[in-house]
mmCIF file of C-alpha atoms in Angstrom:
data_model
loop_
_atom_site.group_PDB
_atom_site.id
_atom_site.type_symbol
_atom_site.label_atom_id
_atom_site.label_comp_id
_atom_site.label_asym_id
_atom_site.label_seq_id
_atom_site.Cartn_x
_atom_site.Cartn_y
_atom_site.Cartn_z
ATOM 1 C CA UNK J 1 -26.721 5.243 17.409
ATOM 2 C CA UNK J 2 -29.876 3.309 18.220
ATOM 3 C CA UNK J 3 -30.976 0.602 15.834
ATOM 4 C CA UNK J 4 -34.134 2.413 14.766
ATOM 5 C CA UNK J 5 -32.226 5.635 14.380
ATOM 6 C CA UNK J 6 -29.623 3.975 12.209
ATOM 7 C CA UNK J 7 -32.333 2.419 10.042
ATOM 8 C CA UNK J 8 -33.818 5.874 9.474
ATOM 9 C CA UNK J 9 -30.440 7.369 8.695
ATOM 10 C CA UNK J 10 -29.652 4.569 6.283
ATOM 11 C CA UNK J 11 -32.995 4.914 4.544
ATOM 12 C CA UNK J 12 -32.521 8.661 4.175
ATOM 13 C CA UNK J 13 -28.953 8.158 2.942
ATOM 14 C CA UNK J 14 -30.246 5.808 0.271
ATOM 15 C CA UNK J 15 -32.409 8.683 -0.950
ATOM 16 C CA UNK J 16 -29.392 10.973 -1.097
ATOM 17 C CA UNK J 17 -30.134 12.994 2.039
ATOM 18 C CA UNK J 18 -27.157 15.224 2.809
ATOM 19 C CA UNK J 19 -27.862 15.154 6.520
ATOM 20 C CA UNK J 20 -28.010 11.374 6.690
ATOM 21 C CA UNK J 21 -24.881 10.977 4.605
ATOM 22 C CA UNK J 22 -23.126 13.489 6.822
ATOM 23 C CA UNK J 23 -24.019 11.431 9.884
ATOM 24 C CA UNK J 24 -22.553 8.300 8.326
ATOM 25 C CA UNK J 25 -19.513 10.167 7.034
ATOM 26 C CA UNK J 26 -18.693 11.697 10.420
ATOM 27 C CA UNK J 27 -19.017 8.303 12.042
ATOM 28 C CA UNK J 28 -16.956 6.329 9.581
ATOM 29 C CA UNK J 29 -14.609 8.646 7.719
ATOM 30 C CA UNK J 30 -12.062 9.044 10.557
ATOM 31 C CA UNK J 31 -12.096 5.329 11.273
ATOM 32 C CA UNK J 32 -11.655 4.367 7.650
ATOM 33 C CA UNK J 33 -8.831 6.845 7.242
ATOM 34 C CA UNK J 34 -7.026 5.550 10.333
ATOM 35 C CA UNK J 35 -7.450 1.982 9.159
ATOM 36 C CA UNK J 36 -6.131 2.749 5.699
ATOM 37 C CA UNK J 37 -3.258 4.878 6.978
ATOM 38 C CA UNK J 38 -2.288 2.022 9.214
ATOM 39 C CA UNK J 39 -1.879 -0.149 6.145
ATOM 40 C CA UNK J 40 -0.809 2.293 3.456
ATOM 41 C CA UNK J 41 -0.465 5.988 4.213
ATOM 42 C CA UNK J 42 0.223 6.854 0.581
ATOM 43 C CA UNK J 43 -2.991 5.349 -0.731
ATOM 44 C CA UNK J 44 -5.202 6.088 2.263
ATOM 45 C CA UNK J 45 -6.848 9.318 1.086
ATOM 46 C CA UNK J 46 -7.596 8.115 -2.436
ATOM 47 C CA UNK J 47 -8.796 4.716 -1.337
ATOM 48 C CA UNK J 48 -11.020 6.224 1.321
ATOM 49 C CA UNK J 49 -12.657 8.492 -1.243
ATOM 50 C CA UNK J 50 -13.169 5.531 -3.577
ATOM 51 C CA UNK J 51 -14.674 3.584 -0.707
ATOM 52 C CA UNK J 52 -17.414 6.173 -0.292
ATOM 53 C CA UNK J 53 -18.214 6.181 -3.967
ATOM 54 C CA UNK J 54 -18.511 2.419 -4.062
ATOM 55 C CA UNK J 55 -20.735 2.657 -1.002
ATOM 56 C CA UNK J 56 -22.833 5.343 -2.704
ATOM 57 C CA UNK J 57 -23.255 3.053 -5.668
ATOM 58 C CA UNK J 58 -24.271 0.011 -3.652
ATOM 59 C CA UNK J 59 -25.969 1.486 -0.610
ATOM 60 C CA UNK J 60 -29.395 0.816 -2.101
ATOM 61 C CA UNK J 61 -28.605 -2.892 -1.979
ATOM 62 C CA UNK J 62 -27.255 -2.869 1.555
ATOM 63 C CA UNK J 63 -29.490 -4.248 4.251
ATOM 64 C CA UNK J 64 -28.293 -4.545 7.808
ATOM 65 C CA UNK J 65 -27.678 -2.868 11.112
ATOM 66 C CA UNK J 66 -25.082 -0.313 12.063
ATOM 67 C CA UNK J 67 -22.429 -2.843 12.947
ATOM 68 C CA UNK J 68 -22.962 -4.646 9.671
ATOM 69 C CA UNK J 69 -22.808 -1.370 7.813
ATOM 70 C CA UNK J 70 -19.470 -0.597 9.447
ATOM 71 C CA UNK J 71 -18.163 -4.035 8.548
ATOM 72 C CA UNK J 72 -19.421 -3.525 4.990
ATOM 73 C CA UNK J 73 -17.596 -0.220 4.695
ATOM 74 C CA UNK J 74 -14.363 -1.687 5.996
ATOM 75 C CA UNK J 75 -14.732 -4.558 3.571
ATOM 76 C CA UNK J 76 -15.031 -2.110 0.700
ATOM 77 C CA UNK J 77 -12.076 -0.109 1.965
ATOM 78 C CA UNK J 78 -9.905 -3.190 2.256
ATOM 79 C CA UNK J 79 -10.860 -4.434 -1.198
ATOM 80 C CA UNK J 80 -10.217 -1.039 -2.738
ATOM 81 C CA UNK J 81 -6.817 -0.926 -1.088
ATOM 82 C CA UNK J 82 -5.937 -4.353 -2.435
ATOM 83 C CA UNK J 83 -7.074 -3.220 -5.845
ATOM 84 C CA UNK J 84 -5.103 -0.002 -5.598
ATOM 85 C CA UNK J 85 -1.953 -1.888 -4.658
ATOM 86 C CA UNK J 86 -2.480 -4.302 -7.507
ATOM 87 C CA UNK J 87 -2.704 -1.440 -9.968
ATOM 88 C CA UNK J 88 0.121 0.563 -8.520
ATOM 89 C CA UNK J 89 2.373 -2.374 -7.800
ATOM 90 C CA UNK J 90 3.464 -0.756 -4.579
ATOM 91 C CA UNK J 91 4.820 -2.575 -1.598
ATOM 92 C CA UNK J 92 4.826 -0.095 1.214
ATOM 93 C CA UNK J 93 5.772 -2.663 3.856
ATOM 94 C CA UNK J 94 9.024 -3.516 2.167
ATOM 95 C CA UNK J 95 9.797 0.149 1.669
ATOM 96 C CA UNK J 96 8.800 1.322 5.131
ATOM 97 C CA UNK J 97 9.951 -1.347 7.497
ATOM 98 C CA UNK J 98 13.735 -0.925 7.426
ATOM 99 C CA UNK J 99 13.714 2.855 7.782
ATOM 100 C CA UNK J 100 11.012 2.981 10.385
ATOM 101 C CA UNK J 101 12.353 0.171 12.495
ATOM 102 C CA UNK J 102 15.921 1.490 12.417
ATOM 103 C CA UNK J 103 15.021 4.983 13.539
ATOM 104 C CA UNK J 104 16.840 6.308 16.582
ATOM 105 C CA UNK J 105 15.014 5.976 19.866
ATOM 106 C CA UNK J 106 13.917 9.603 20.094
ATOM 107 C CA UNK J 107 12.259 9.408 16.695
ATOM 108 C CA UNK J 108 10.692 6.035 17.404
ATOM 109 C CA UNK J 109 6.960 5.866 16.699
ATOM 110 C CA UNK J 110 6.570 3.787 19.812
ATOM 111 C CA UNK J 111 8.120 6.526 21.863
ATOM 112 C CA UNK J 112 5.904 9.071 20.220
ATOM 113 C CA UNK J 113 2.832 6.988 20.922
ATOM 114 C CA UNK J 114 3.738 6.520 24.564
ATOM 115 C CA UNK J 115 4.520 10.179 25.106
ATOM 116 C CA UNK J 116 2.030 12.022 23.012
ATOM 117 C CA UNK J 117 -0.625 9.328 22.718
ATOM 118 C CA UNK J 118 -1.630 10.740 19.436
ATOM 119 C CA UNK J 119 -3.759 8.839 17.031
ATOM 120 C CA UNK J 120 -1.439 9.324 14.122
ATOM 121 C CA UNK J 121 1.497 8.081 16.139
ATOM 122 C CA UNK J 122 -0.450 5.026 17.183
ATOM 123 C CA UNK J 123 -1.394 4.336 13.575
ATOM 124 C CA UNK J 124 2.246 4.738 12.543
ATOM 125 C CA UNK J 125 3.294 2.422 15.324
ATOM 126 C CA UNK J 126 0.978 -0.338 14.196
ATOM 127 C CA UNK J 127 2.110 0.102 10.618
ATOM 128 C CA UNK J 128 5.786 0.087 11.523
ATOM 129 C CA UNK J 129 5.828 -2.724 14.022
ATOM 130 C CA UNK J 130 3.415 -5.296 12.696
ATOM 131 C CA UNK J 131 3.289 -7.489 9.609
ATOM 132 C CA UNK J 132 0.429 -6.568 7.361
ATOM 133 C CA UNK J 133 -1.940 -9.356 8.392
ATOM 134 C CA UNK J 134 -1.491 -8.604 12.082
ATOM 135 C CA UNK J 135 -1.825 -4.860 11.538
ATOM 136 C CA UNK J 136 -4.976 -5.430 9.540
ATOM 137 C CA UNK J 137 -6.578 -7.529 12.248
ATOM 138 C CA UNK J 138 -5.563 -5.145 15.031
ATOM 139 C CA UNK J 139 -6.829 -2.098 13.130
ATOM 140 C CA UNK J 140 -10.105 -3.700 12.146
ATOM 141 C CA UNK J 141 -10.740 -4.735 15.712
ATOM 142 C CA UNK J 142 -9.606 -1.556 17.427
ATOM 143 C CA UNK J 143 -10.345 1.194 14.905
ATOM 144 C CA UNK J 144 -13.255 -0.547 13.207
ATOM 145 C CA UNK J 145 -14.708 -1.746 16.478
ATOM 146 C CA UNK J 146 -15.472 -5.082 14.857
ATOM 147 C CA UNK J 147 -15.739 -8.488 16.467
ATOM 148 C CA UNK J 148 -13.548 -11.480 15.728
ATOM 149 C CA UNK J 149 -16.184 -13.060 13.502
ATOM 150 C CA UNK J 150 -16.660 -9.912 11.462
ATOM 151 C CA UNK J 151 -12.936 -9.426 11.030
ATOM 152 C CA UNK J 152 -12.565 -13.055 10.039
ATOM 153 C CA UNK J 153 -15.197 -12.586 7.354
ATOM 154 C CA UNK J 154 -13.529 -9.428 6.061
ATOM 155 C CA UNK J 155 -10.015 -10.828 5.833
ATOM 156 C CA UNK J 156 -11.175 -14.250 4.675
ATOM 157 C CA UNK J 157 -9.668 -16.177 7.573
ATOM 158 C CA UNK J 158 -11.070 -18.341 10.293
ATOM 159 C CA UNK J 159 -11.928 -16.755 13.652
ATOM 160 C CA UNK J 160 -9.242 -18.864 15.321
ATOM 161 C CA UNK J 161 -6.653 -17.527 12.898
ATOM 162 C CA UNK J 162 -7.780 -13.974 13.587
ATOM 163 C CA UNK J 163 -7.373 -14.565 17.321
ATOM 164 C CA UNK J 164 -3.878 -15.891 16.770
ATOM 165 C CA UNK J 165 -2.958 -12.916 14.590
ATOM 166 C CA UNK J 166 -4.261 -10.404 17.104
ATOM 167 C CA UNK J 167 -2.466 -12.213 19.910
ATOM 168 C CA UNK J 168 0.810 -12.087 18.025
ATOM 169 C CA UNK J 169 0.210 -8.450 17.162
ATOM 170 C CA UNK J 170 -0.386 -7.591 20.791
ATOM 171 C CA UNK J 171 2.756 -9.428 21.801
ATOM 172 C CA UNK J 172 4.845 -7.649 19.182
ATOM 173 C CA UNK J 173 3.519 -4.253 20.189
ATOM 174 C CA UNK J 174 4.188 -4.922 23.866
ATOM 175 C CA UNK J 175 7.681 -6.109 23.063
ATOM 176 C CA UNK J 176 8.267 -3.029 20.954
ATOM 177 C CA UNK J 177 7.154 -0.692 23.714
ATOM 178 C CA UNK J 178 9.371 -2.474 26.207
ATOM 179 C CA UNK J 179 12.393 -2.210 23.925
ATOM 180 C CA UNK J 180 11.690 1.457 23.330
ATOM 181 C CA UNK J 181 11.389 2.093 27.051
ATOM 182 C CA UNK J 182 14.673 0.305 27.693
ATOM 183 C CA UNK J 183 16.331 2.260 24.918
ATOM 184 C CA UNK J 184 15.009 5.539 26.271
ATOM 185 C CA UNK J 185 16.232 4.681 29.718
ATOM 186 C CA UNK J 186 19.617 3.937 28.216
ATOM 187 C CA UNK J 187 19.664 7.304 26.445
ATOM 188 C CA UNK J 188 18.637 9.275 29.518
ATOM 189 C CA UNK J 189 21.077 7.440 31.745
ATOM 190 C CA UNK A 1 15.339 -13.363 15.160
ATOM 191 C CA UNK A 2 11.807 -14.653 15.250
ATOM 192 C CA UNK A 3 10.557 -18.166 15.603
ATOM 193 C CA UNK A 4 8.119 -19.721 13.238
ATOM 194 C CA UNK A 5 5.159 -18.628 15.342
ATOM 195 C CA UNK A 6 6.118 -14.979 14.878
ATOM 196 C CA UNK A 7 7.260 -14.447 18.435
ATOM 197 C CA UNK A 8 10.851 -13.630 19.210
ATOM 198 C CA UNK A 9 12.650 -15.770 21.750
ATOM 199 C CA UNK A 10 11.945 -13.568 24.689
ATOM 200 C CA UNK A 11 8.340 -12.878 23.805
ATOM 201 C CA UNK A 12 7.010 -15.568 26.089
ATOM 202 C CA UNK A 13 7.325 -12.845 28.721
ATOM 203 C CA UNK A 14 4.468 -11.110 26.926
ATOM 204 C CA UNK A 15 2.059 -14.011 27.143
ATOM 205 C CA UNK A 16 -1.491 -12.767 27.538
ATOM 206 C CA UNK A 17 -4.687 -14.583 28.406
ATOM 207 C CA UNK A 18 -7.511 -14.697 25.881
ATOM 208 C CA UNK A 19 -9.843 -12.686 28.104
ATOM 209 C CA UNK A 20 -7.253 -10.027 28.775
ATOM 210 C CA UNK A 21 -6.476 -9.813 25.074
ATOM 211 C CA UNK A 22 -10.158 -9.404 24.266
ATOM 212 C CA UNK A 23 -10.533 -6.641 26.842
ATOM 213 C CA UNK A 24 -7.546 -4.863 25.356
ATOM 214 C CA UNK A 25 -8.943 -5.120 21.870
ATOM 215 C CA UNK A 26 -12.401 -3.870 22.821
ATOM 216 C CA UNK A 27 -11.148 -1.172 25.159
ATOM 217 C CA UNK A 28 -13.009 -2.748 28.063
ATOM 218 C CA UNK A 29 -9.998 -2.340 30.306
ATOM 219 C CA UNK A 30 -8.558 0.901 31.661
ATOM 220 C CA UNK A 31 -4.925 1.588 31.006
ATOM 221 C CA UNK A 32 -4.067 1.284 34.677
ATOM 222 C CA UNK A 33 -5.910 -2.034 34.936
ATOM 223 C CA UNK A 34 -4.180 -3.524 31.921
ATOM 224 C CA UNK A 35 -1.363 -6.025 32.478
ATOM 225 C CA UNK A 36 1.789 -4.061 33.214
ATOM 226 C CA UNK A 37 3.548 -4.951 29.987
ATOM 227 C CA UNK A 38 0.474 -4.017 27.956
ATOM 228 C CA UNK A 39 -0.277 -0.597 29.427
ATOM 229 C CA UNK A 40 1.470 1.215 26.620
ATOM 230 C CA UNK A 41 -0.442 -0.929 24.129
ATOM 231 C CA UNK A 42 -3.721 -0.088 25.867
ATOM 232 C CA UNK A 43 -2.847 3.601 25.744
ATOM 233 C CA UNK A 44 -2.014 3.318 22.072
ATOM 234 C CA UNK A 45 -5.309 1.557 21.369
ATOM 235 C CA UNK A 46 -7.177 4.266 23.222
ATOM 236 C CA UNK A 47 -5.577 6.771 20.882
ATOM 237 C CA UNK A 48 -6.670 4.684 17.900
ATOM 238 C CA UNK A 49 -10.240 4.706 19.221
ATOM 239 C CA UNK A 50 -10.254 8.363 20.137
ATOM 240 C CA UNK A 51 -13.034 10.570 18.859
ATOM 241 C CA UNK A 52 -11.989 12.386 15.701
ATOM 242 C CA UNK A 53 -10.583 15.850 16.094
ATOM 243 C CA UNK A 54 -11.604 18.664 13.815
ATOM 244 C CA UNK A 55 -8.650 18.135 11.491
ATOM 245 C CA UNK A 56 -9.932 14.682 10.607
ATOM 246 C CA UNK A 57 -13.292 16.071 9.574
ATOM 247 C CA UNK A 58 -11.967 18.685 7.216
ATOM 248 C CA UNK A 59 -13.712 18.595 3.869
ATOM 249 C CA UNK A 60 -16.933 17.139 5.210
ATOM 250 C CA UNK A 61 -19.188 19.415 3.192
ATOM 251 C CA UNK A 62 -17.513 18.610 -0.122
ATOM 252 C CA UNK A 63 -17.352 14.909 0.598
ATOM 253 C CA UNK A 64 -21.004 14.720 1.612
ATOM 254 C CA UNK A 65 -22.019 16.721 -1.439
ATOM 255 C CA UNK A 66 -20.154 14.372 -3.764
ATOM 256 C CA UNK A 67 -21.410 11.224 -2.081
ATOM 257 C CA UNK A 68 -25.000 12.478 -2.168
ATOM 258 C CA UNK A 69 -24.629 13.313 -5.843
ATOM 259 C CA UNK A 70 -23.293 9.810 -6.487
ATOM 260 C CA UNK A 71 -26.211 8.254 -4.614
ATOM 261 C CA UNK A 72 -28.730 10.297 -6.590
ATOM 262 C CA UNK A 73 -27.016 9.493 -9.885
ATOM 263 C CA UNK A 74 -27.018 5.822 -9.045
ATOM 264 C CA UNK A 75 -30.688 5.977 -8.185
ATOM 265 C CA UNK A 76 -31.414 7.609 -11.516
ATOM 266 C CA UNK A 77 -29.489 4.876 -13.298
ATOM 267 C CA UNK A 78 -31.203 2.103 -11.354
ATOM 268 C CA UNK A 79 -34.306 1.691 -13.559
ATOM 269 C CA UNK A 80 -31.998 0.643 -16.371
ATOM 270 C CA UNK A 81 -30.461 -2.093 -14.307
ATOM 271 C CA UNK A 82 -33.322 -4.602 -14.375
ATOM 272 C CA UNK A 83 -33.189 -4.692 -18.157
ATOM 273 C CA UNK A 84 -29.511 -5.555 -17.909
ATOM 274 C CA UNK A 85 -30.297 -8.192 -15.361
ATOM 275 C CA UNK A 86 -32.946 -9.668 -17.618
ATOM 276 C CA UNK A 87 -30.592 -9.763 -20.565
ATOM 277 C CA UNK A 88 -29.595 -13.441 -20.091
ATOM 278 C CA UNK A 89 -33.254 -14.427 -20.137
ATOM 279 C CA UNK A 90 -33.821 -12.362 -23.250
ATOM 280 C CA UNK A 91 -30.843 -14.047 -24.879
ATOM 281 C CA UNK A 92 -32.276 -17.481 -24.095
ATOM 282 C CA UNK A 93 -35.647 -16.491 -25.520
ATOM 283 C CA UNK A 94 -34.004 -15.137 -28.653
ATOM 284 C CA UNK A 95 -31.998 -18.326 -29.083
ATOM 285 C CA UNK A 96 -35.149 -20.414 -28.652
ATOM 286 C CA UNK A 97 -36.964 -18.321 -31.238
ATOM 287 C CA UNK A 98 -34.105 -18.781 -33.708
ATOM 288 C CA UNK A 99 -34.150 -22.545 -33.189
ATOM 289 C CA UNK A 100 -37.933 -22.732 -33.592
ATOM 290 C CA UNK A 101 -37.789 -20.706 -36.783
ATOM 291 C CA UNK A 102 -34.851 -22.675 -38.171
ATOM 292 C CA UNK A 103 -36.437 -26.091 -37.661
ATOM 293 C CA UNK A 104 -39.023 -25.868 -40.477
ATOM 294 C CA UNK A 105 -36.392 -24.440 -42.768
ATOM 295 C CA UNK A 106 -33.964 -27.271 -42.055
ATOM 296 C CA UNK A 107 -36.797 -29.787 -42.309
ATOM 297 C CA UNK A 108 -37.794 -28.411 -45.675
ATOM 298 C CA UNK A 109 -34.281 -28.486 -46.986
ATOM 299 C CA UNK A 110 -33.803 -31.985 -45.649
ATOM 300 C CA UNK A 111 -36.971 -33.272 -47.326
ATOM 301 C CA UNK A 112 -35.774 -31.712 -50.562
ATOM 302 C CA UNK A 113 -32.363 -33.355 -50.105
ATOM 303 C CA UNK A 114 -30.726 -29.975 -50.388
ATOM 304 C CA UNK A 115 -28.629 -30.135 -47.263
ATOM 305 C CA UNK A 116 -24.918 -30.963 -47.314
ATOM 306 C CA UNK A 117 -24.350 -34.668 -47.071
ATOM 307 C CA UNK A 118 -23.433 -34.997 -43.386
ATOM 308 C CA UNK A 119 -26.260 -32.734 -42.366
ATOM 309 C CA UNK A 120 -28.600 -34.598 -44.634
ATOM 310 C CA UNK A 121 -27.632 -37.899 -43.007
ATOM 311 C CA UNK A 122 -28.125 -36.483 -39.574
ATOM 312 C CA UNK A 123 -31.475 -35.028 -40.528
ATOM 313 C CA UNK A 124 -32.527 -38.328 -42.073
ATOM 314 C CA UNK A 125 -31.605 -40.217 -38.951
ATOM 315 C CA UNK A 126 -33.372 -37.814 -36.630
ATOM 316 C CA UNK A 127 -36.462 -37.419 -38.747
ATOM 317 C CA UNK A 128 -36.549 -41.136 -39.466
ATOM 318 C CA UNK A 129 -37.052 -41.770 -35.780
ATOM 319 C CA UNK A 130 -40.244 -39.768 -35.829
ATOM 320 C CA UNK A 131 -41.464 -41.495 -38.947
ATOM 321 C CA UNK A 132 -40.597 -38.829 -41.484
ATOM 322 C CA UNK A 133 -38.737 -40.187 -44.453
ATOM 323 C CA UNK A 134 -36.253 -37.863 -46.116
ATOM 324 C CA UNK A 135 -33.496 -38.614 -48.605
ATOM 325 C CA UNK A 136 -30.294 -39.695 -46.930
ATOM 326 C CA UNK A 137 -27.875 -37.987 -49.240
ATOM 327 C CA UNK A 138 -25.680 -38.517 -52.253
ATOM 328 C CA UNK A 139 -24.163 -41.615 -50.744
ATOM 329 C CA UNK A 140 -27.488 -43.421 -51.025
ATOM 330 C CA UNK A 141 -27.291 -42.843 -54.747
ATOM 331 C CA UNK A 142 -23.642 -43.876 -55.051
ATOM 332 C CA UNK A 143 -23.867 -47.060 -53.021
ATOM 333 C CA UNK A 144 -22.166 -48.075 -49.789
ATOM 334 C CA UNK A 145 -19.371 -45.896 -48.461
ATOM 335 C CA UNK A 146 -15.826 -47.119 -48.864
ATOM 336 C CA UNK A 147 -14.501 -49.177 -45.997
ATOM 337 C CA UNK A 148 -12.730 -47.027 -43.487
ATOM 338 C CA UNK A 149 -9.242 -48.158 -42.432
ATOM 339 C CA UNK A 150 -9.575 -46.140 -39.250
ATOM 340 C CA UNK A 151 -12.715 -46.617 -37.284
ATOM 341 C CA UNK A 152 -14.414 -43.386 -36.476
ATOM 342 C CA UNK A 153 -15.584 -42.316 -33.110
ATOM 343 C CA UNK A 154 -19.173 -42.869 -32.183
ATOM 344 C CA UNK A 155 -21.194 -40.857 -34.578
ATOM 345 C CA UNK A 156 -23.870 -38.474 -33.600
ATOM 346 C CA UNK A 157 -26.163 -40.473 -35.872
ATOM 347 C CA UNK A 158 -27.147 -43.628 -34.123
ATOM 348 C CA UNK A 159 -27.727 -46.712 -36.243
ATOM 349 C CA UNK A 160 -31.359 -47.139 -36.797
ATOM 350 C CA UNK A 161 -33.005 -50.034 -38.526
ATOM 351 C CA UNK A 162 -35.567 -47.649 -39.898
ATOM 352 C CA UNK A 163 -32.902 -45.564 -41.457
ATOM 353 C CA UNK A 164 -30.776 -48.453 -42.590
ATOM 354 C CA UNK A 165 -33.594 -49.778 -44.688
ATOM 355 C CA UNK A 166 -33.294 -47.631 -47.750
ATOM 356 C CA UNK A 167 -29.505 -47.612 -47.623
ATOM 357 C CA UNK A 168 -27.892 -51.016 -47.626
ATOM 358 C CA UNK A 169 -24.446 -49.548 -46.961
ATOM 359 C CA UNK A 170 -25.348 -47.788 -43.772
ATOM 360 C CA UNK A 171 -26.733 -50.845 -42.060
ATOM 361 C CA UNK A 172 -23.595 -52.942 -42.421
ATOM 362 C CA UNK A 173 -20.550 -52.221 -40.347
ATOM 363 C CA UNK A 174 -17.318 -51.537 -42.152
ATOM 364 C CA UNK A 175 -14.972 -54.517 -42.061
ATOM 365 C CA UNK A 176 -12.507 -52.952 -39.630
ATOM 366 C CA UNK A 177 -15.049 -51.353 -37.465
ATOM 367 C CA UNK A 178 -16.015 -54.508 -35.688
ATOM 368 C CA UNK A 179 -12.414 -55.194 -34.681
ATOM 369 C CA UNK A 180 -11.217 -51.793 -33.622
ATOM 370 C CA UNK A 181 -14.197 -49.815 -32.620
ATOM 371 C CA UNK A 182 -16.406 -50.517 -29.670
ATOM 372 C CA UNK A 183 -19.739 -52.106 -30.391
ATOM 373 C CA UNK A 184 -21.485 -48.835 -29.892
ATOM 374 C CA UNK A 185 -19.498 -47.059 -32.565
ATOM 375 C CA UNK A 186 -21.651 -46.242 -35.475
ATOM 376 C CA UNK A 187 -21.156 -48.077 -38.732
ATOM 377 C CA UNK A 188 -22.294 -44.971 -40.524
ATOM 378 C CA UNK A 189 -19.283 -42.950 -39.429
ATOM 379 C CA UNK A 190 -16.956 -42.614 -42.377
ATOM 380 C CA UNK A 191 -13.468 -41.192 -42.354
ATOM 381 C CA UNK A 192 -14.852 -37.957 -43.502
ATOM 382 C CA UNK A 193 -17.107 -37.806 -40.550
ATOM 383 C CA UNK A 194 -14.290 -38.801 -38.273
ATOM 384 C CA UNK A 195 -12.050 -36.075 -39.590
ATOM 385 C CA UNK A 196 -14.818 -33.614 -39.471
ATOM 386 C CA UNK A 197 -15.581 -34.684 -35.957
ATOM 387 C CA UNK A 198 -11.973 -34.342 -34.984
ATOM 388 C CA UNK A 199 -11.827 -30.953 -36.500
ATOM 389 C CA UNK A 200 -14.986 -29.942 -34.845
ATOM 390 C CA UNK A 201 -13.901 -31.306 -31.520
ATOM 391 C CA UNK A 202 -10.254 -30.397 -31.862
ATOM 392 C CA UNK A 203 -10.384 -26.749 -32.754
ATOM 393 C CA UNK A 204 -13.070 -25.332 -30.537
ATOM 394 C CA UNK A 205 -11.587 -26.527 -27.260
ATOM 395 C CA UNK A 206 -8.602 -24.286 -27.945
ATOM 396 C CA UNK A 207 -10.899 -21.498 -28.803
ATOM 397 C CA UNK A 208 -13.052 -22.290 -25.859
ATOM 398 C CA UNK A 209 -10.102 -22.425 -23.536
ATOM 399 C CA UNK A 210 -8.955 -19.029 -24.729
ATOM 400 C CA UNK A 211 -12.443 -17.791 -24.524
ATOM 401 C CA UNK A 212 -12.807 -19.201 -21.060
ATOM 402 C CA UNK A 213 -9.612 -17.634 -19.852
ATOM 403 C CA UNK A 214 -10.705 -14.306 -21.200
ATOM 404 C CA UNK A 215 -14.090 -14.832 -19.700
ATOM 405 C CA UNK A 216 -12.548 -15.771 -16.383
ATOM 406 C CA UNK A 217 -10.590 -12.602 -16.365
ATOM 407 C CA UNK A 218 -13.553 -10.420 -17.071
ATOM 408 C CA UNK A 219 -15.393 -11.084 -13.816
ATOM 409 C CA UNK A 220 -12.085 -10.577 -12.077
ATOM 410 C CA UNK A 221 -12.006 -7.057 -13.370
ATOM 411 C CA UNK A 222 -15.646 -6.645 -12.676
ATOM 412 C CA UNK A 223 -14.951 -7.916 -9.222
ATOM 413 C CA UNK A 224 -12.774 -4.879 -8.784
ATOM 414 C CA UNK A 225 -15.716 -2.777 -9.578
ATOM 415 C CA UNK A 226 -17.893 -4.997 -7.516
ATOM 416 C CA UNK A 227 -15.928 -4.871 -4.334
ATOM 417 C CA UNK A 228 -18.738 -3.224 -2.648
ATOM 418 C CA UNK A 229 -21.065 -5.699 -4.169
ATOM 419 C CA UNK A 230 -19.110 -8.607 -2.887
ATOM 420 C CA UNK A 231 -18.877 -6.912 0.403
ATOM 421 C CA UNK A 232 -22.535 -6.311 0.468
ATOM 422 C CA UNK A 233 -23.175 -9.904 -0.499
ATOM 423 C CA UNK A 234 -20.922 -10.957 2.213
ATOM 424 C CA UNK A 235 -22.613 -8.780 4.739
ATOM 425 C CA UNK A 236 -26.074 -9.713 3.656
#
């Protein structure tokens, strides 16, 4: 979306225009949902809906370009998720990691991602393989399409730390794929 | 087993240059051009970036309707916000008005000698500085205060020659005061004042600390509501 076009859409959305809000929703809803599912599939739907209502409340105060708007939305989504977890007292990582990581090779999310290359499988892979901080950085960068500086601002870390986290995340994912491939070869042989 | 840096022992095989990592993250590299060990990662990232399919856009109409309604409702509520934002200023103005109105009343009571003794002394000291003579209190009628075995803390009423004039007791330091208290401690501070001061200084800090902790928690909760706000602040 061009800068001027986005400014018009944003202005119309501030007035409650259905068309403008639909444009923003179509652009950001899938991304937000993927991001949130990558961190907490149980809370994702509710938190995403809350994110839009917070945005609706504060959109009149927002001033910025499309990229900044995207970063703003992801910031809201992340904060709402943190808040949701605080209220629910849930720890999905602790609950998910053992089962997911000990799945047999054929049911491995990595395998699924390699074979089917489906978005949901890729989201599940990130969630299953990476610690939360690495998953968050990877998802914000890849799904959110945000730069290192923007991600650093969202997660409250320095850009250098974000680079380190994404580097470790990439390494873990690559290692995971390699292990899965080796395991699959072992099964087929 | 992972090392402290998060990499397992054999992960050095997966070392990746900063530029290559950036291209992977931004999708600037094709899967076939990605480093061999990262092709599956690149493919996975492409799936994460993929355009949404129709199943991901289910419920668009309802969602847009609800968001638009929320935007309109918020807009309708907006005109009330400035008054809430001005409320601290209004509170300050109200407090100022109360003080301005209370001053003549206190002054009148002080000139009539109708205030409680400590307040009367304080009023006498303050008004004495601006040349207004008011009765000092019952103590001026009863003579000098009894010597205090425990020197009091510096009083809020500073010794003033102008004030000490009509009251011979207030101008002279208590016998112990010169030894134990610093030179700046007021000779007019009796035990009573000391105890009152202690009480006044001792109790509220507890209250204040509780109050502060409650107050500190309140913005925390509001911060939950204000996630977007903080985000917007951050983005702005």
